[in-house]
């Protein structure tokens, strides 16, 4: 452990010639290219607005860390010096500045911090030519609500100066206690507390026993933040052979990869599981460690199904042995979990896209598990989705049931029926073309009701809006829904996390009861709806793209 004495910092007010006009956070924090973040005063402007908006700054504790991407260390240095200038009492940061999003959420809660700043653009590529991002979490450990991020944005649009102190950079190479003026800085290992929490939730002995008995697994950390966490847990504690965790060292540019755990960007892992019989289990996490992809031998688990399976099998994990209070899913996530909730007799909520909408339900104890179709699952153990937690949950279920992933899926569908589901992403579409497509479809919605669509009839068509059941806040414009008379549906949204042009997301879902054909390829099962929405929304014509960039 190292320690350094309080330096004598000198405080400066830095004037801004003109405020920035583009610091509006999206679905999950402010995401821009690394180059935009490198403009003079750009990061400082956003951080100043955060400190002016966050409650409890004077003397409060702040958690700070990131996914290790290019810009992480510089941002930590700047934020530490700005925190000192704003009267923060203590900052908890981590060795190498490495801290996953769920681990940050846990630290905020366990250390009674006023909140945290997480440096990540999540699943977006990193490096000098990639993206950087800043997320702010509140005292409950979860993403701050729109009322907060709107206030931060407002503040940036008129900002004329920011405060910072001059002080030498704090060494992040080893745990230690430091100070900048009267503000203390504690550098801790960002993995320790998180691992302890996982041990409380799951039966590590039973999982270790599974892994010891002919259960080869492959985990792809995608050169992002989960490498050190997965190495410690899977190889160090649960006995997976060395090398089971791949791409385990976090790199500033993620090895030039796209740290998004799906079949396109994690195709090396997908090939290992889907094209060979060498592994029983495979998983990957994203840049900041909150997403997960689950694979079995020749079996891909759709994230919407994953949430349903975890819900149906929750009592196999010690943390959830007493049952669940309720569950929630984002609107575009399939209704697979709804069917399970109904059978369990628990509440099921439908929220807009983005983890911040689960916070109130979790805080109020109304839900225990929640998830999104975008490879995000989590529980009330933190206030973020949690990639490695989901992997351990699956391993826990497999350790108790001792069957294959494919068998779990087959049995699940035989019991509950199957929600055929797919998401088609059209990435980096010219902004005007994407908005034109969206606006045109939105204008058409009222006239669609009663019309034929993919051999069914459109029962309803609207733009999803949400009333939070806890604080009654209203969130409008959350995605265009075309609901068919047999329960099938198509949803179209524009992404709020992309940084290049616009990304159109098309979500397709169709339910087959347990008596129907449960073994189809989803692209085949949904083919008529795919054609129908292409025609209706003129997707090919307006984007100039024959195929989606990513199909999940
Ligand atoms: C996407 C996903 C959404 C997720 C968000 C943040 O948002 O669709 O479900 O919550 O990313 O995920 P959008 O607006 O691009 O569709 V991540 O792992 O920041 O942390
Ligand atoms: Co993420």
XYZ file of C-alpha atoms and ligand atoms in Angstrom:
573
model
C 0.000 0.000 0.000
C 1.342 3.436 -0.895
C 0.407 6.773 0.571
C 1.221 10.355 -0.179
C 0.882 13.510 1.885
C -1.606 16.244 1.089
C -0.221 18.426 -1.661
C -0.878 22.158 -1.461
C -3.242 22.588 -4.356
C -3.962 25.936 -5.916
C -7.478 26.454 -7.146
C -8.196 28.011 -10.539
C -11.345 29.264 -12.258
C -11.064 28.560 -15.957
C -13.203 30.723 -18.246
C -15.019 29.239 -21.239
C -15.191 31.452 -24.329
C -18.401 29.774 -25.507
C -20.381 27.020 -23.812
C -20.725 23.637 -25.523
C -24.107 22.963 -27.083
C -23.835 19.187 -27.636
C -23.493 17.714 -24.151
C -26.897 16.076 -23.966
C -26.669 12.560 -22.468
C -28.421 9.716 -24.344
C -29.781 6.343 -23.201
C -26.772 5.850 -20.939
C -24.529 8.864 -20.295
C -22.714 11.298 -22.573
C -21.059 9.409 -25.441
C -18.890 11.095 -28.036
C -15.816 10.262 -30.084
C -12.542 10.298 -28.165
C -11.533 13.210 -30.376
C -14.511 15.272 -29.270
C -13.658 14.543 -25.659
C -10.095 15.708 -26.327
C -11.187 19.220 -27.287
C -9.989 21.735 -24.692
C -12.390 22.053 -21.761
C -14.888 19.536 -23.202
C -14.669 16.967 -20.403
C -14.271 19.735 -17.808
C -17.490 21.438 -18.932
C -19.553 18.283 -18.443
C -17.915 17.464 -15.114
C -18.472 21.014 -13.825
C -22.160 20.656 -14.665
C -22.266 17.328 -12.812
C -20.759 18.829 -9.658
C -23.152 21.776 -9.814
C -26.141 19.425 -10.126
C -25.288 16.481 -7.864
C -26.609 16.642 -4.315
C -24.323 16.323 -1.298
C -21.088 17.328 -2.999
C -19.742 19.245 0.036
C -17.927 16.652 2.124
C -19.559 13.754 0.233
C -17.956 10.549 -1.031
C -17.711 9.870 -4.761
C -16.886 6.594 -6.566
C -14.787 6.986 -9.729
C -13.488 4.513 -12.308
C -13.926 3.251 -15.821
C -13.609 0.443 -18.332
C -9.959 1.185 -19.116
C -10.519 2.645 -22.558
C -8.374 5.383 -24.085
C -8.890 8.563 -22.051
C -9.680 6.742 -18.779
C -6.591 7.819 -16.824
C -6.622 11.396 -18.058
C -10.293 11.721 -17.128
C -9.670 10.304 -13.655
C -6.930 12.886 -13.105
C -9.147 15.766 -14.261
C -12.179 14.607 -12.247
C -10.093 14.129 -9.077
C -8.786 17.701 -9.338
C -12.242 19.093 -10.086
C -13.746 17.082 -7.215
C -11.187 18.669 -4.865
C -12.095 22.123 -6.195
C -15.788 21.470 -5.478
C -15.386 20.330 -1.887
C -15.884 16.581 -2.265
C -14.726 14.908 0.955
C -13.453 11.643 -0.423
C -13.050 9.871 -3.747
C -12.839 6.098 -3.969
C -11.090 5.032 -7.160
C -9.392 1.849 -8.310
C -6.044 0.450 -9.373
C -5.497 1.176 -13.042
C -8.776 3.094 -12.908
C -10.429 -0.253 -13.738
C -13.981 -0.538 -12.404
C -16.902 -2.293 -14.071
C -20.284 -0.573 -14.113
C -21.948 -3.128 -11.769
C -18.942 -3.056 -9.410
C -19.207 0.760 -9.320
C -22.893 0.472 -8.474
C -22.076 -1.872 -5.603
C -19.327 0.409 -4.241
C -21.614 3.454 -4.295
C -24.155 1.534 -2.226
C -21.779 -0.165 0.191
C -19.710 2.986 0.852
C -22.729 5.300 1.179
C -21.401 7.529 -1.585
C -23.404 10.436 -2.996
C -22.921 8.816 -6.387
C -20.340 7.787 -8.916
C -18.816 8.784 -12.233
C -18.179 5.875 -14.606
C -15.931 6.494 -17.592
C -17.226 4.319 -20.376
C -18.971 4.280 -23.711
C -19.981 0.719 -22.873
C -20.236 -1.461 -25.982
C -18.959 1.241 -28.367
C -15.400 0.735 -29.685
C -12.611 2.601 -27.869
C -9.201 4.055 -28.665
C -8.073 7.328 -30.225
C -10.497 6.779 -33.103
C -13.212 5.201 -30.980
C -15.642 6.566 -28.417
C -15.417 7.800 -24.860
C -18.214 8.352 -22.381
C -19.168 9.660 -18.959
C -22.027 8.179 -16.915
C -23.283 9.538 -13.609
C -24.900 7.275 -11.036
C -26.830 8.448 -8.013
C -26.745 7.521 -4.339
C -28.833 4.368 -4.941
C -26.038 3.130 -7.235
C -28.146 3.396 -10.384
C -28.081 5.574 -13.487
C -29.400 9.049 -12.736
C -32.903 9.776 -14.063
C -33.689 12.094 -16.963
C -34.528 14.935 -14.563
C -30.869 14.880 -13.473
C -29.257 14.475 -16.894
C -31.541 17.179 -18.334
C -30.397 19.546 -15.577
C -26.734 18.744 -16.291
C -27.290 19.414 -19.981
C -29.072 22.712 -19.257
C -26.154 23.743 -17.106
C -23.596 23.049 -19.849
C -25.443 25.226 -22.371
C -24.772 28.419 -20.402
C -21.600 27.466 -18.534
C -18.966 30.204 -18.510
C -16.350 28.781 -16.158
C -15.235 25.742 -14.212
C -13.160 25.146 -11.075
C -10.135 22.873 -10.868
C -7.087 22.599 -8.654
C -3.518 22.038 -9.787
C -2.041 18.962 -8.149
C 0.253 16.136 -9.192
C -1.473 13.059 -10.619
C -2.382 10.390 -8.059
C -0.618 7.071 -8.634
C -3.146 4.384 -9.600
C -0.704 1.509 -9.894
C -1.253 0.180 -6.377
C -3.863 0.461 -3.638
C -3.142 3.364 -1.313
C -4.376 6.427 0.517
C -3.702 9.863 -0.893
C -5.001 13.393 -0.577
C -5.504 16.470 -2.697
C -5.768 19.342 -0.227
C -8.433 18.320 2.275
C -9.999 15.742 -0.056
C -8.887 12.177 0.555
C -8.412 9.732 -2.292
C -8.576 6.021 -1.628
C -7.257 3.739 -4.350
C -8.657 0.228 -3.924
C -8.650 -2.981 -5.940
C -11.870 -2.656 -7.972
C -12.446 -6.424 -8.017
C -12.416 -7.311 -4.280
C -15.773 -5.959 -3.069
C -17.603 -7.189 -6.133
C -16.308 -10.734 -5.774
C -17.339 -10.792 -2.129
C -20.862 -9.820 -3.160
C -21.029 -12.619 -5.748
C -20.006 -15.133 -3.073
C -22.963 -14.024 -0.974
C -25.404 -14.503 -3.865
C -24.305 -17.852 -5.285
C -23.155 -21.246 -4.033
C -19.561 -21.211 -5.275
C -18.898 -24.770 -4.061
C -21.585 -26.273 -6.267
C -20.434 -24.247 -9.291
C -16.813 -25.292 -8.682
C -17.938 -28.899 -8.545
C -19.720 -28.518 -11.883
C -16.666 -26.957 -13.520
C -14.345 -29.684 -12.191
C -16.482 -32.398 -13.790
C -15.970 -32.287 -17.538
C -17.410 -28.852 -18.094
C -15.057 -26.919 -20.391
C -16.117 -23.284 -20.663
C -14.987 -20.222 -22.594
C -15.463 -16.671 -21.381
C -14.599 -13.776 -23.696
C -13.778 -10.544 -21.866
C -13.252 -8.828 -25.251
C -10.146 -7.024 -23.881
C -12.499 -4.962 -21.758
C -13.208 -4.452 -18.085
C -14.459 -7.927 -17.051
C -11.077 -9.595 -17.716
C -9.719 -9.181 -14.163
C -13.108 -10.003 -12.602
C -13.661 -13.156 -14.650
C -10.078 -14.358 -14.176
C -10.379 -14.023 -10.400
C -13.797 -15.682 -10.162
C -13.840 -18.316 -12.908
C -10.204 -19.374 -12.975
C -9.044 -18.301 -9.514
C -11.986 -19.344 -7.344
C -14.115 -21.752 -9.360
C -11.265 -23.772 -10.818
C -11.786 -23.253 -14.548
C -8.528 -24.152 -16.347
C -6.130 -21.288 -17.129
C -7.044 -19.813 -20.492
C -10.781 -20.338 -20.023
C -11.022 -16.538 -19.819
C -10.018 -15.154 -23.185
C -8.891 -11.643 -24.102
C -8.609 -11.028 -20.374
C -6.353 -7.977 -20.343
C -8.219 -4.656 -20.644
C -6.737 -2.652 -23.511
C -7.257 1.024 -24.351
C -8.650 0.116 -27.772
C -10.107 -3.298 -26.803
C -7.607 -4.867 -29.214
C -9.330 -2.880 -31.992
C -12.482 -4.891 -31.350
C -16.053 -3.821 -30.791
C -16.738 -4.863 -27.167
C -20.360 -5.755 -27.763
C -21.210 -9.352 -26.815
C -23.431 -10.449 -29.667
C -23.173 -12.961 -32.502
C -21.584 -10.407 -34.831
C -18.981 -8.754 -32.623
C -18.197 -11.787 -30.444
C -18.244 -14.177 -33.387
C -15.005 -15.946 -32.407
C -16.601 -17.117 -29.181
C -19.895 -17.825 -30.950
C -18.079 -20.027 -33.478
C -16.386 -21.979 -30.672
C -19.737 -22.831 -29.140
C -21.988 -23.060 -32.178
C -19.639 -24.706 -34.702
C -17.777 -27.195 -32.497
C -18.354 -29.493 -29.536
C -15.325 -28.468 -27.488
C -17.208 -26.408 -24.902
C -20.294 -26.876 -22.749
C -20.717 -23.207 -21.904
C -19.664 -19.856 -23.330
C -20.195 -16.269 -22.276
C -19.009 -12.767 -23.100
C -19.398 -9.328 -21.545
C -19.229 -5.819 -22.988
C -16.836 -2.890 -22.532
C -18.013 -1.874 -19.070
C -19.137 -5.318 -17.867
C -22.881 -4.803 -17.608
C -23.947 -6.903 -20.625
C -23.767 -10.655 -21.082
C -24.168 -13.166 -23.869
C -24.887 -16.773 -22.898
C -24.098 -19.710 -25.154
C -24.311 -23.452 -24.718
C -22.958 -26.230 -26.859
C -24.573 -25.476 -30.250
C -27.073 -23.218 -28.537
C -27.457 -19.429 -28.435
C -29.630 -18.053 -25.633
C -31.637 -15.049 -26.701
C -31.338 -12.404 -23.941
C -35.122 -12.104 -23.606
C -35.282 -15.866 -23.032
C -32.378 -15.639 -20.608
C -34.392 -13.328 -18.351
C -37.317 -15.750 -18.480
C -35.103 -18.751 -17.633
C -33.463 -16.940 -14.705
C -36.914 -16.016 -13.415
C -38.240 -19.572 -13.728
C -35.151 -21.041 -12.011
C -34.366 -18.241 -9.560
C -34.902 -20.251 -6.407
C -31.908 -22.464 -7.323
C -29.600 -19.579 -6.307
C -29.199 -18.938 -2.568
C -29.849 -15.197 -2.988
C -33.266 -15.814 -4.524
C -34.235 -19.027 -2.729
C -37.109 -17.221 -1.031
C -38.691 -16.305 -4.360
C -38.999 -13.069 -6.306
C -41.105 -10.028 -5.439
C -41.654 -9.200 -9.102
C -39.862 -8.768 -12.426
C -39.539 -6.104 -15.105
C -38.412 -5.902 -18.708
C -37.906 -3.055 -21.126
C -40.678 -2.590 -23.677
C -38.816 -4.029 -26.710
C -37.774 -7.121 -24.702
C -39.917 -10.147 -25.534
C -42.791 -11.139 -23.275
C -41.144 -14.505 -22.437
C -40.672 -13.361 -18.834
C -44.299 -12.173 -18.605
C -45.509 -15.736 -19.104
C -43.251 -17.025 -16.330
C -44.280 -14.194 -13.978
C -47.915 -15.020 -14.573
C -47.381 -18.630 -13.629
C -45.383 -17.638 -10.535
C -48.112 -15.183 -9.587
C -45.747 -12.215 -9.337
C -45.945 -8.696 -10.780
C -44.353 -7.957 -14.166
C -43.597 -4.402 -15.343
C -42.866 -3.029 -18.818
C -40.501 -0.027 -18.835
C -38.831 2.118 -21.501
C -35.372 1.169 -22.783
C -32.471 1.934 -20.407
C -31.588 0.687 -16.940
C -32.524 3.948 -15.234
C -36.197 3.005 -15.513
C -35.749 -0.043 -13.262
C -34.295 1.996 -10.384
C -37.533 3.077 -8.724
C -39.056 -0.420 -8.931
C -35.914 -1.969 -7.412
C -35.666 0.675 -4.684
C -39.326 0.167 -3.789
C -38.855 -3.606 -3.539
C -41.448 -4.251 -6.246
C -39.058 -6.258 -8.438
C -36.138 -8.604 -7.789
C -35.004 -9.377 -11.362
C -35.105 -7.274 -14.518
C -33.660 -7.253 -17.997
C -33.444 -5.976 -21.519
C -33.240 -7.661 -24.896
C -29.879 -5.938 -25.450
C -27.969 -8.580 -23.444
C -28.694 -6.942 -20.083
C -29.888 -8.760 -16.970
C -29.681 -7.818 -13.319
C -31.252 -7.941 -9.896
C -31.707 -5.978 -6.710
C -28.092 -6.776 -5.662
C -26.982 -3.569 -7.437
C -28.728 -0.904 -9.527
C -27.107 -1.728 -12.888
C -27.311 -4.651 -15.208
C -24.526 -7.070 -14.373
C -22.766 -9.246 -16.940
C -20.698 -11.542 -14.739
C -23.584 -11.949 -12.287
C -25.731 -13.309 -15.133
C -22.961 -15.723 -16.120
C -22.699 -16.980 -12.529
C -26.490 -17.272 -12.298
C -26.514 -19.513 -15.386
C -23.642 -21.587 -13.992
C -25.560 -21.891 -10.724
C -28.621 -23.220 -12.540
C -26.488 -25.654 -14.548
C -24.718 -26.783 -11.360
C -28.045 -27.636 -9.739
C -29.792 -29.115 -12.764
C -26.793 -30.865 -14.341
C -28.094 -30.694 -17.885
C -27.057 -28.809 -20.999
C -28.009 -25.232 -21.886
C -29.939 -26.561 -24.885
C -31.934 -28.884 -22.628
C -32.796 -26.003 -20.333
C -34.108 -24.025 -23.306
C -36.092 -26.955 -24.723
C -37.731 -27.684 -21.393
C -38.493 -24.014 -20.874
C -40.285 -23.694 -24.206
C -42.155 -26.945 -23.670
C -43.489 -25.528 -20.449
C -44.128 -21.887 -21.343
C -44.227 -21.793 -25.146
C -41.664 -19.887 -27.214
C -41.405 -16.204 -28.076
C -39.587 -16.161 -31.379
C -37.597 -12.994 -31.246
C -35.037 -11.047 -33.214
C -33.552 -7.554 -33.288
C -32.294 -6.105 -36.545
C -29.925 -3.148 -36.238
C -29.175 -0.789 -39.101
C -26.101 1.054 -37.851
C -24.579 4.355 -38.972
C -27.511 5.305 -41.206
C -27.520 8.919 -42.443
C -29.309 10.840 -39.713
C -31.842 12.446 -42.061
C -32.787 9.133 -43.665
C -33.278 7.466 -40.271
C -35.369 10.281 -38.851
C -37.361 10.494 -42.085
C -38.206 6.805 -41.847
C -39.149 7.070 -38.184
C -41.253 10.224 -38.541
C -43.106 8.849 -41.536
C -43.965 5.615 -39.735
C -45.042 7.497 -36.635
C -47.397 9.662 -38.686
C -48.887 6.524 -40.257
C -49.603 4.737 -36.962
C -53.225 5.843 -36.358
C -54.239 4.774 -39.875
C -52.670 1.317 -39.477
C -55.148 0.012 -36.933
C -57.354 -2.614 -38.543
C -55.039 -3.054 -41.554
C -53.555 -6.392 -42.633
C -49.918 -7.081 -41.752
C -47.974 -10.332 -42.289
C -51.195 -12.358 -42.541
C -52.588 -10.879 -39.304
C -54.480 -7.731 -38.422
C -52.967 -4.711 -36.688
C -54.798 -4.455 -33.371
C -53.032 -1.347 -32.139
C -50.227 1.003 -33.171
C -48.711 3.701 -30.986
C -45.608 5.415 -29.659
C -44.890 3.854 -26.261
C -45.208 6.091 -23.245
C -44.589 5.129 -19.624
C -45.977 6.240 -16.305
C -43.554 5.289 -13.529
C -45.676 3.396 -10.959
C -43.559 4.730 -8.072
C -43.173 8.471 -8.751
C -45.804 8.856 -11.505
C -43.294 10.579 -13.826
C -44.265 10.313 -17.494
C -41.800 9.388 -20.259
C -43.069 9.722 -23.826
C -41.854 8.780 -27.291
C -40.148 5.516 -26.339
C -40.630 3.545 -29.533
C -43.159 2.829 -32.287
C -45.194 -0.313 -31.662
C -47.224 -2.268 -34.154
C -49.254 -4.780 -32.158
C -50.920 -7.627 -34.039
C -54.117 -9.455 -33.170
C -52.303 -12.724 -32.346
C -49.962 -11.073 -29.836
C -47.061 -10.722 -32.291
C -45.477 -7.299 -32.620
C -42.873 -5.125 -34.305
C -41.167 -2.226 -32.544
C -38.978 0.439 -34.123
C -36.657 2.749 -32.156
C -33.772 5.042 -32.883
C -30.730 4.269 -30.734
C -29.705 6.702 -28.018
C -26.155 5.375 -27.628
C -24.646 5.527 -31.115
C -22.230 8.292 -32.102
C -22.102 7.900 -35.889
C -25.209 8.959 -37.822
C -28.276 7.152 -36.505
C -28.960 3.511 -35.696
C -32.411 2.072 -36.432
C -33.452 -0.868 -34.276
C -36.253 -3.163 -35.452
C -37.560 -5.612 -32.844
C -39.647 -8.595 -33.968
C -41.573 -10.987 -31.779
C -44.072 -13.784 -32.309
C -45.383 -16.287 -29.771
C -45.896 -19.996 -30.373
C -47.643 -21.946 -27.577
C -46.076 -25.106 -26.181
C -48.177 -27.218 -28.553
C -46.674 -25.477 -31.627
C -43.389 -25.782 -33.535
C -40.704 -24.837 -30.998
C -37.623 -25.665 -33.064
C -37.621 -23.117 -35.856
C -34.842 -20.701 -36.775
C -36.147 -17.328 -35.507
C -35.320 -15.652 -38.834
C -37.577 -18.195 -40.538
C -40.297 -18.005 -37.915
C -40.356 -14.217 -38.253
C -39.780 -14.026 -42.025
C -43.268 -12.779 -42.914
C -43.064 -9.997 -40.340
C -39.567 -9.024 -41.500
C -40.835 -8.638 -45.061
C -43.938 -6.772 -43.950
C -42.074 -4.187 -41.876
C -39.482 -3.669 -44.618
C -42.294 -2.881 -47.016
C -44.289 -0.722 -44.632
C -41.373 1.355 -43.314
C -39.419 1.305 -46.617
C -36.307 0.272 -44.699
C -34.178 -0.889 -47.624
C -35.176 1.999 -49.838
C -34.573 4.705 -47.225
C -31.365 3.306 -45.676
C -29.873 1.953 -48.895
C -28.999 -1.178 -46.896
C -29.978 -4.648 -48.092
C -29.263 -6.312 -44.789
C -29.136 -5.193 -41.147
C -25.641 -4.573 -39.744
C -26.329 -6.797 -36.735
C -28.959 -9.514 -36.324
C -29.598 -10.880 -32.864
C -28.803 0.406 -25.936
C -29.742 -0.741 -25.607
C -30.393 -0.505 -24.261
C -29.299 -0.332 -23.201
C -28.352 0.779 -23.608
C -27.181 0.908 -22.657
O -29.529 1.614 -26.011
O -30.712 -0.893 -26.616
O -31.236 -1.587 -23.960
O -29.864 -0.022 -21.952
O -27.826 0.523 -24.908
O -26.430 -0.261 -22.649
P -29.996 2.262 -27.418
O -30.622 3.576 -27.063
O -28.753 2.386 -28.257
O -30.942 1.294 -28.023
V -24.786 -0.229 -22.328
O -24.272 -1.735 -22.054
O -24.498 1.256 -22.062
O -24.329 0.035 -21.039
Co -22.459 -1.689 -21.079
